[in-house]
Coordinates of C-alpha atoms in Angstrom, one line a residue:
M1 CA 85.7 107.9 93.2
R2 CA 84.3 106.9 90.4
E3 CA 87.3 107.0 88.6
T4 CA 88.2 104.6 91.5
G5 CA 84.6 102.3 91.0
T6 CA 83.4 103.1 94.2
N7 CA 81.7 105.0 95.4
F8 CA 80.8 106.5 99.1
I9 CA 78.7 104.0 100.8
T10 CA 80.8 101.8 99.9
E11 CA 83.6 103.6 101.5
V12 CA 82.3 104.2 104.2
L13 CA 81.8 100.7 104.5
A14 CA 85.4 100.0 104.3
G15 CA 86.7 102.8 107.1
I16 CA 84.2 101.5 109.8
T17 CA 85.4 97.5 109.0
T18 CA 89.3 99.3 109.2
F19 CA 88.2 100.7 112.5
V20 CA 86.5 98.5 113.9
T21 CA 88.8 95.7 113.0
M22 CA 92.7 97.8 113.9
S23 CA 89.8 99.1 117.1
Y24 CA 92.0 96.9 119.4
I25 CA 95.0 98.7 119.3
I26 CA 93.4 101.3 121.3
F27 CA 94.4 99.2 125.1
V28 CA 96.7 96.8 123.4
N29 CA 99.4 99.8 122.6
P30 CA 98.6 101.9 126.3
D31 CA 98.5 98.1 128.0
I32 CA 102.5 98.0 126.6
L33 CA 103.7 101.1 126.3
S34 CA 103.0 101.9 130.4
K35 CA 105.0 99.0 131.2
T36 CA 107.3 101.8 130.9
G37 CA 105.7 104.1 134.0
M38 CA 103.6 105.8 131.2
D39 CA 100.2 107.3 131.9
F40 CA 98.0 104.5 131.1
N41 CA 94.7 107.3 130.7
A42 CA 96.3 109.2 128.9
L43 CA 97.8 106.5 126.1
V44 CA 94.9 105.8 125.6
V45 CA 93.1 109.7 124.3
V46 CA 97.2 110.2 122.9
T47 CA 96.2 106.2 120.7
C48 CA 93.1 107.6 119.3
L49 CA 95.0 110.9 118.6
A50 CA 97.7 109.7 117.0
S51 CA 96.2 107.7 114.8
A52 CA 93.6 109.3 113.6
L53 CA 96.4 112.1 112.6
G54 CA 98.2 109.1 110.6
T55 CA 95.2 108.3 109.1
F56 CA 93.6 111.7 108.6
C57 CA 97.3 112.4 107.0
M58 CA 97.1 109.5 104.6
A59 CA 93.7 109.9 103.2
F60 CA 95.1 113.9 102.4
F61 CA 98.4 113.9 101.2
A62 CA 98.0 110.5 98.8
N63 CA 94.6 109.9 99.3
Y64 CA 94.8 105.8 99.9
P65 CA 92.5 103.9 101.5
I66 CA 95.2 102.9 104.6
A67 CA 94.8 103.4 107.8
L68 CA 98.2 104.2 110.5
A69 CA 97.7 103.6 113.9
P70 CA 101.6 102.4 117.0
G71 CA 102.6 100.1 114.9
M72 CA 102.5 96.6 117.2
G73 CA 106.2 95.0 117.3
L74 CA 107.4 98.9 117.0
N75 CA 106.2 99.2 120.5
A76 CA 106.7 96.2 122.4
F77 CA 110.6 96.5 121.3
F78 CA 110.0 100.8 122.7
A79 CA 108.8 99.1 125.9
F80 CA 110.4 95.4 126.5
G81 CA 113.9 96.1 124.0
V82 CA 114.8 99.6 125.5
V83 CA 112.9 101.0 128.0
L84 CA 112.8 98.2 130.6
N85 CA 115.7 96.5 129.3
M86 CA 118.7 98.6 128.0
K87 CA 120.9 100.2 130.0
I88 CA 123.5 103.4 127.9
N89 CA 126.5 104.8 129.8
G90 CA 125.2 102.8 132.7
A91 CA 121.5 104.0 133.0
P92 CA 118.9 103.4 132.0
V93 CA 116.5 104.1 128.6
T94 CA 113.8 106.3 130.3
W95 CA 110.6 106.1 127.6
Q96 CA 111.6 109.8 127.1
M97 CA 114.7 109.1 125.7
A98 CA 112.8 106.5 124.3
L99 CA 110.3 108.7 122.4
A100 CA 113.3 111.5 121.7
A101 CA 114.7 108.2 119.1
V102 CA 110.9 108.4 117.9
F103 CA 110.9 111.2 116.8
I104 CA 114.1 111.7 115.4
E105 CA 113.5 108.4 113.3
G106 CA 110.8 110.2 112.4
A107 CA 112.7 113.6 111.0
I108 CA 114.8 110.8 108.9
F109 CA 112.3 109.3 106.9
A110 CA 110.2 112.9 106.2
V111 CA 114.0 113.9 105.0
L112 CA 114.6 111.0 102.8
T113 CA 110.9 111.3 102.0
M114 CA 111.5 114.4 100.7
T115 CA 114.6 114.2 99.1
S116 CA 112.6 110.8 97.2
I117 CA 115.3 108.2 98.4
R118 CA 112.5 105.8 100.1
E119 CA 110.0 106.8 96.7
A120 CA 112.5 105.3 94.9
I121 CA 113.5 102.2 96.7
M122 CA 110.1 101.6 97.3
N123 CA 109.7 101.3 93.1
S124 CA 113.0 99.6 92.7
I125 CA 111.9 96.3 94.3
P126 CA 110.4 94.2 91.2
K127 CA 107.2 93.6 91.0
T128 CA 107.4 89.6 91.0
L129 CA 108.3 90.8 95.1
K130 CA 106.0 92.7 95.4
I131 CA 103.3 89.9 94.7
G132 CA 105.3 87.6 97.1
I133 CA 105.4 90.2 99.8
S134 CA 101.3 91.2 99.5
A135 CA 100.5 87.5 99.1
G136 CA 103.2 87.3 102.8
I137 CA 101.0 89.9 103.9
G138 CA 98.4 88.1 103.5
L139 CA 99.5 84.9 104.9
F140 CA 101.2 86.5 107.8
I141 CA 97.2 88.5 108.5
A142 CA 96.0 85.4 107.9
F143 CA 98.5 83.7 110.5
I144 CA 97.5 86.0 113.2
G145 CA 93.6 86.5 112.6
L146 CA 93.6 82.1 114.0
Q147 CA 95.6 82.4 116.9
S148 CA 93.2 85.0 117.6
A149 CA 90.4 82.4 117.1
G150 CA 91.7 80.3 118.8
I151 CA 92.3 77.4 115.9
V152 CA 96.2 77.3 116.1
V153 CA 97.5 77.4 119.0
N154 CA 100.7 77.2 120.9
N155 CA 102.3 73.1 120.5
D156 CA 105.4 72.7 121.7
A157 CA 106.3 69.4 120.0
T158 CA 105.3 70.5 116.5
L159 CA 105.9 74.9 117.1
L160 CA 102.0 75.3 116.2
G161 CA 98.6 72.5 117.2
L162 CA 94.8 73.2 116.2
G163 CA 93.1 73.7 118.9
S164 CA 90.2 72.3 120.4
I165 CA 86.3 72.9 120.0
R166 CA 85.2 71.4 122.9
N167 CA 84.3 73.7 124.6
N168 CA 86.0 76.3 123.3
F169 CA 83.4 79.3 123.6
Q170 CA 85.9 82.0 121.4
M171 CA 86.7 79.9 119.2
M172 CA 83.3 77.9 118.3
M173 CA 82.3 81.3 117.5
S174 CA 85.3 82.8 115.4
L175 CA 84.3 79.8 113.2
L176 CA 80.7 80.7 113.1
G177 CA 82.0 84.6 112.4
L178 CA 84.4 83.1 109.9
F179 CA 81.4 80.7 107.9
I180 CA 79.2 84.6 108.1
M181 CA 81.8 86.4 106.2
A182 CA 83.1 83.9 103.8
V183 CA 79.2 83.0 102.9
L184 CA 78.2 87.8 102.2
T185 CA 81.7 88.0 100.4
A186 CA 80.7 85.4 98.0
W187 CA 77.3 86.2 97.4
N188 CA 78.7 89.7 97.2
I189 CA 77.3 91.3 100.0
K190 CA 78.9 94.9 100.8
G191 CA 79.8 95.2 104.4
A192 CA 80.3 91.4 104.9
L193 CA 83.0 91.7 107.1
L194 CA 81.2 94.2 109.0
I195 CA 78.8 92.4 109.7
G196 CA 79.8 89.3 109.9
I197 CA 82.1 91.7 113.4
L198 CA 78.6 92.8 114.9
V199 CA 77.1 89.8 114.3
V200 CA 79.4 87.8 117.1
T201 CA 79.9 90.1 119.1
G202 CA 75.8 90.2 119.6
I203 CA 75.5 86.9 120.1
S204 CA 78.4 87.1 123.1
I205 CA 76.7 89.6 124.5
A206 CA 73.3 88.2 124.5
L207 CA 74.9 84.8 126.1
G208 CA 76.8 86.9 129.3
H209 CA 80.2 86.2 127.2
T210 CA 80.7 89.8 127.0
Q211 CA 79.3 92.1 129.5
L212 CA 77.7 95.8 128.1
P213 CA 79.7 99.2 130.2
E214 CA 77.9 100.7 132.5
T215 CA 77.8 103.9 130.3
F216 CA 78.7 104.1 126.7
V217 CA 80.3 107.6 127.4
S218 CA 83.3 108.7 129.1
T219 CA 85.4 111.7 130.1
P220 CA 88.4 112.1 128.5
P221 CA 91.4 111.6 131.0
S222 CA 94.0 114.1 129.9
I223 CA 97.4 114.1 127.9
M224 CA 99.8 116.3 129.7
P225 CA 101.7 113.8 131.9
L226 CA 103.1 112.7 128.1
V227 CA 102.4 115.2 125.4
G228 CA 106.4 117.3 124.9
Q229 CA 108.4 114.4 127.1
L230 CA 110.6 113.5 124.7
D231 CA 114.9 113.6 126.2
F232 CA 117.4 114.3 123.9
S233 CA 120.6 113.7 126.6
L234 CA 121.2 110.4 124.9
I235 CA 121.8 112.6 121.6
K236 CA 125.8 112.5 121.3
S237 CA 125.7 108.7 122.2
P238 CA 126.5 105.7 119.8
E239 CA 124.2 103.1 121.7
F240 CA 121.5 105.8 120.9
W241 CA 121.3 105.9 117.7
I242 CA 121.2 102.3 117.2
V243 CA 118.5 102.4 118.3
V244 CA 117.6 105.6 116.1
F245 CA 118.1 103.1 113.8
T246 CA 116.5 99.6 114.8
F247 CA 113.2 102.1 115.0
F248 CA 114.1 103.5 111.2
F249 CA 114.8 100.0 110.3
V250 CA 111.6 98.6 111.1
D251 CA 108.9 101.5 110.3
F252 CA 110.8 100.9 107.3
F253 CA 110.0 98.3 105.0
D254 CA 107.3 97.9 108.2
T255 CA 105.4 100.6 106.2
L256 CA 106.7 100.1 102.6
G257 CA 105.9 96.1 102.5
T258 CA 101.9 97.6 104.1
L259 CA 101.4 99.8 101.8
V260 CA 102.6 98.0 98.6
G261 CA 100.3 95.0 100.2
V262 CA 97.7 96.4 100.3
C263 CA 97.9 99.3 96.8
N264 CA 98.7 96.0 95.0
R265 CA 95.0 93.9 95.8
S266 CA 93.9 96.4 95.5
G267 CA 94.3 98.1 91.8
L268 CA 95.9 101.2 92.9
L269 CA 99.1 99.9 91.3
D270 CA 100.2 100.6 88.2
E271 CA 101.3 99.2 85.3
K272 CA 105.4 98.7 85.9
G273 CA 103.8 98.3 89.9
N274 CA 105.3 101.5 91.6
L275 CA 102.9 103.1 93.4
P276 CA 101.5 106.5 92.3
R277 CA 102.1 109.3 95.6
A278 CA 104.5 107.1 97.5
K279 CA 105.9 110.7 98.2
G280 CA 101.8 112.1 100.1
A281 CA 101.9 108.3 101.5
L282 CA 105.6 108.0 102.6
M283 CA 105.2 112.0 104.2
A284 CA 101.8 110.9 106.0
D285 CA 103.9 108.0 107.5
A286 CA 106.8 109.9 109.1
V287 CA 104.6 113.5 110.2
A288 CA 102.7 111.1 111.7
T289 CA 105.5 109.1 114.1
M290 CA 107.3 112.5 114.3
A291 CA 103.6 113.9 116.2
G292 CA 102.8 111.1 117.9
A293 CA 106.4 110.7 119.5
F294 CA 105.9 114.1 120.8
I295 CA 102.5 114.4 122.3
G296 CA 103.4 111.0 123.5
T297 CA 103.4 107.3 122.3
S298 CA 105.4 104.6 119.7
T299 CA 106.1 104.2 116.2
V300 CA 103.1 105.4 114.6
T301 CA 103.4 103.4 111.0
S302 CA 100.7 102.2 108.3
Y303 CA 98.0 99.4 109.2
V304 CA 97.9 95.7 107.5
E305 CA 94.7 95.4 109.0
S306 CA 93.7 98.4 106.4
S307 CA 93.4 95.4 104.0
S308 CA 89.8 94.5 106.0
G309 CA 88.8 97.6 104.2
V310 CA 89.7 97.5 100.9
A311 CA 88.6 94.2 100.3
Q312 CA 85.3 95.4 101.5
G313 CA 85.4 98.2 98.0
G314 CA 87.4 100.8 100.1
R315 CA 89.5 102.5 97.5
T316 CA 90.2 106.3 98.3
G317 CA 91.0 108.7 100.7
L318 CA 87.4 109.0 102.6
T319 CA 87.9 105.0 103.2
A320 CA 90.9 106.6 106.0
I321 CA 88.9 109.9 106.6
V322 CA 85.8 107.7 108.5
T323 CA 88.2 105.5 110.1
G324 CA 90.7 108.6 110.8
L325 CA 86.9 109.8 112.5
L326 CA 86.1 107.2 114.2
F327 CA 89.0 107.4 116.8
I328 CA 88.2 111.1 117.6
C329 CA 85.6 109.5 118.3
A330 CA 86.9 106.9 120.3
I331 CA 88.4 109.3 123.1
F332 CA 84.9 109.6 124.4
F333 CA 83.3 106.1 123.8
T334 CA 85.3 103.5 124.7
P335 CA 83.4 101.8 126.7
L336 CA 81.9 101.0 124.0
V337 CA 84.7 99.8 121.6
G338 CA 86.3 98.3 123.8
I339 CA 83.0 95.4 124.3
V340 CA 84.0 93.5 120.5
P341 CA 85.6 91.1 121.6
G342 CA 88.5 89.7 120.3
Y343 CA 87.1 86.6 118.6
A344 CA 85.0 88.8 116.9
T345 CA 87.6 90.5 114.2
A346 CA 90.0 86.9 114.0
P347 CA 88.2 85.6 111.1
A348 CA 88.3 89.3 109.4
L349 CA 92.0 89.3 109.5
I350 CA 91.5 85.4 108.1
I351 CA 89.3 86.5 104.9
V352 CA 91.5 89.6 104.2
G353 CA 94.3 87.1 104.2
I354 CA 93.4 84.6 102.1
Y355 CA 92.5 87.4 99.6
M356 CA 95.5 89.2 100.3
M357 CA 97.0 85.9 99.0
M358 CA 94.8 85.9 95.5
S359 CA 97.7 88.3 93.8
L360 CA 100.4 84.7 93.9
R361 CA 98.4 83.8 91.1
D362 CA 99.6 86.2 89.2
L363 CA 103.3 85.1 89.8
N364 CA 105.0 84.0 86.9
Y365 CA 105.8 79.9 87.9
D366 CA 107.9 78.4 85.1
D367 CA 111.1 81.6 85.9
W368 CA 113.1 80.2 89.4
T369 CA 114.9 83.1 89.4
E370 CA 111.3 85.0 89.5
L371 CA 109.6 82.5 91.9
I372 CA 112.1 81.3 95.1
P373 CA 113.4 84.7 95.9
S374 CA 108.5 85.9 96.4
L375 CA 107.6 82.5 97.9
L376 CA 110.9 83.2 100.6
G377 CA 109.4 86.6 101.6
F378 CA 106.1 85.0 101.3
F379 CA 106.7 82.7 103.5
M380 CA 109.4 84.0 106.0
M381 CA 106.7 86.7 107.0
P382 CA 104.5 84.7 109.2
L383 CA 107.6 81.8 110.2
A384 CA 109.5 84.8 111.4
Y385 CA 106.3 87.3 112.9
S386 CA 107.6 89.6 111.3
I387 CA 106.8 92.3 107.7
A388 CA 110.6 93.1 107.6
I389 CA 111.7 90.2 108.1
G390 CA 110.4 88.9 104.3
I391 CA 111.1 91.5 102.7
E392 CA 114.8 91.2 104.1
F393 CA 115.0 87.3 102.4
A394 CA 112.9 88.2 99.5
I395 CA 115.4 91.0 99.0
V396 CA 118.6 89.1 99.7
S397 CA 117.7 85.6 97.8
Y398 CA 116.9 87.8 94.4
V399 CA 119.7 89.7 94.0
F400 CA 122.0 86.2 94.5
I401 CA 119.9 84.5 93.1
K402 CA 119.4 86.7 89.5
I403 CA 123.6 87.2 89.7
L404 CA 124.2 83.7 90.0
T405 CA 122.5 82.7 86.7
G406 CA 123.4 85.3 84.8
K407 CA 120.9 87.5 85.1
F408 CA 122.8 90.6 86.0
K409 CA 120.8 93.1 83.5
D410 CA 117.5 92.2 86.3
V411 CA 119.3 93.9 89.7
S412 CA 119.3 97.6 89.4
F413 CA 121.7 99.4 92.0
L414 CA 119.7 100.2 94.7
M415 CA 118.3 96.1 95.1
I416 CA 122.2 95.5 95.3
V417 CA 122.9 97.7 98.2
L418 CA 120.3 96.3 100.5
S419 CA 120.6 93.2 99.9
A420 CA 124.1 94.8 101.4
L421 CA 122.8 96.6 103.9
F422 CA 120.3 93.7 104.9
V423 CA 123.5 91.1 104.9
L424 CA 125.9 93.4 106.7
K425 CA 122.8 94.3 109.9
E426 CA 123.1 90.3 110.7
F427 CA 125.8 89.6 110.9
L428 CA 126.5 92.3 112.9
A429 CA 123.6 92.7 115.1

């Protein structure tokens, strides 16, 4: 902690902030996956266990303040893209088969990590793209926060529009939380985001918009309906491996983007823009994915909401340990965790997004071959609603622009391979 300029209290507050910001996954993940026929109550416990395990792995394997949980988007693809809408050899894909695909994807991750291929890919990405990726994740997080707050809403004419504040309690509370957090952050008050979340939640309870549960403690349901239910019967089918590849691709580049983005903004990258202890961080992701599939949930991955804890000063694995312990506690206190409304955490995402976008000041604005690819990645993440697609645009445009301007020496072999794979993916998809 001394080496990274932090202390015990700061790390604990950061861990609490990360947990509160991402605790929505405890209920959202079961809601999505239960559509496949999986047991909702068991999924609540499994989500907490998988999140805690993955987060502990990150703490002990890499000593980073990054939390893991079943990935949003990946869980939706699991439920709606694979189980409910896909047929292989004329038969529907069951959730047990989908869990097998997730487990295999995690195993492939583990092998690639042990052979340092994943680490090499991460370190082959130029620093300028890492800046764009970091800022793009920030814009993406802020965009999600603005949506959750009801500030930005759908508009059929212009795609997006401003929500109405009149009689809109959600938007008013989010704006109040945003101003509280902004002012406290400007005054360098520790725990500013957490304070803002708690104040908005308290006001919501006092005004009757959020109901206190009858009991704060609940007995965890059994997870046996989900544990060890993997079905590998489709492993010889080519279509099954398409599912595995899709899980693999999205998880790989979502994780890469999250690690680079969070660590870049917190000053954890080295002078070359590489991630120290990358192998440990990537192995945490792989182990958590395999373990999560075994106990019954979709791909477990690093969470961009970890940036909220980093913004509060979290710099070491102690932040992650605190977050993991809170996930364990949540198994017994799910009624209490569930009272924090989305509009209380939304302003925290906006502040964190702004915090991460500050890295744009480090871009080289005099070199168009560096600037354009970085900003393409920056814009495409929120506009395509995908970290992976933002990385894809950044890498492909970087390779093409550098080669077409005669700057071959700036492009590594791995970047060319990645660019080719991205182009093939789009044409073959």
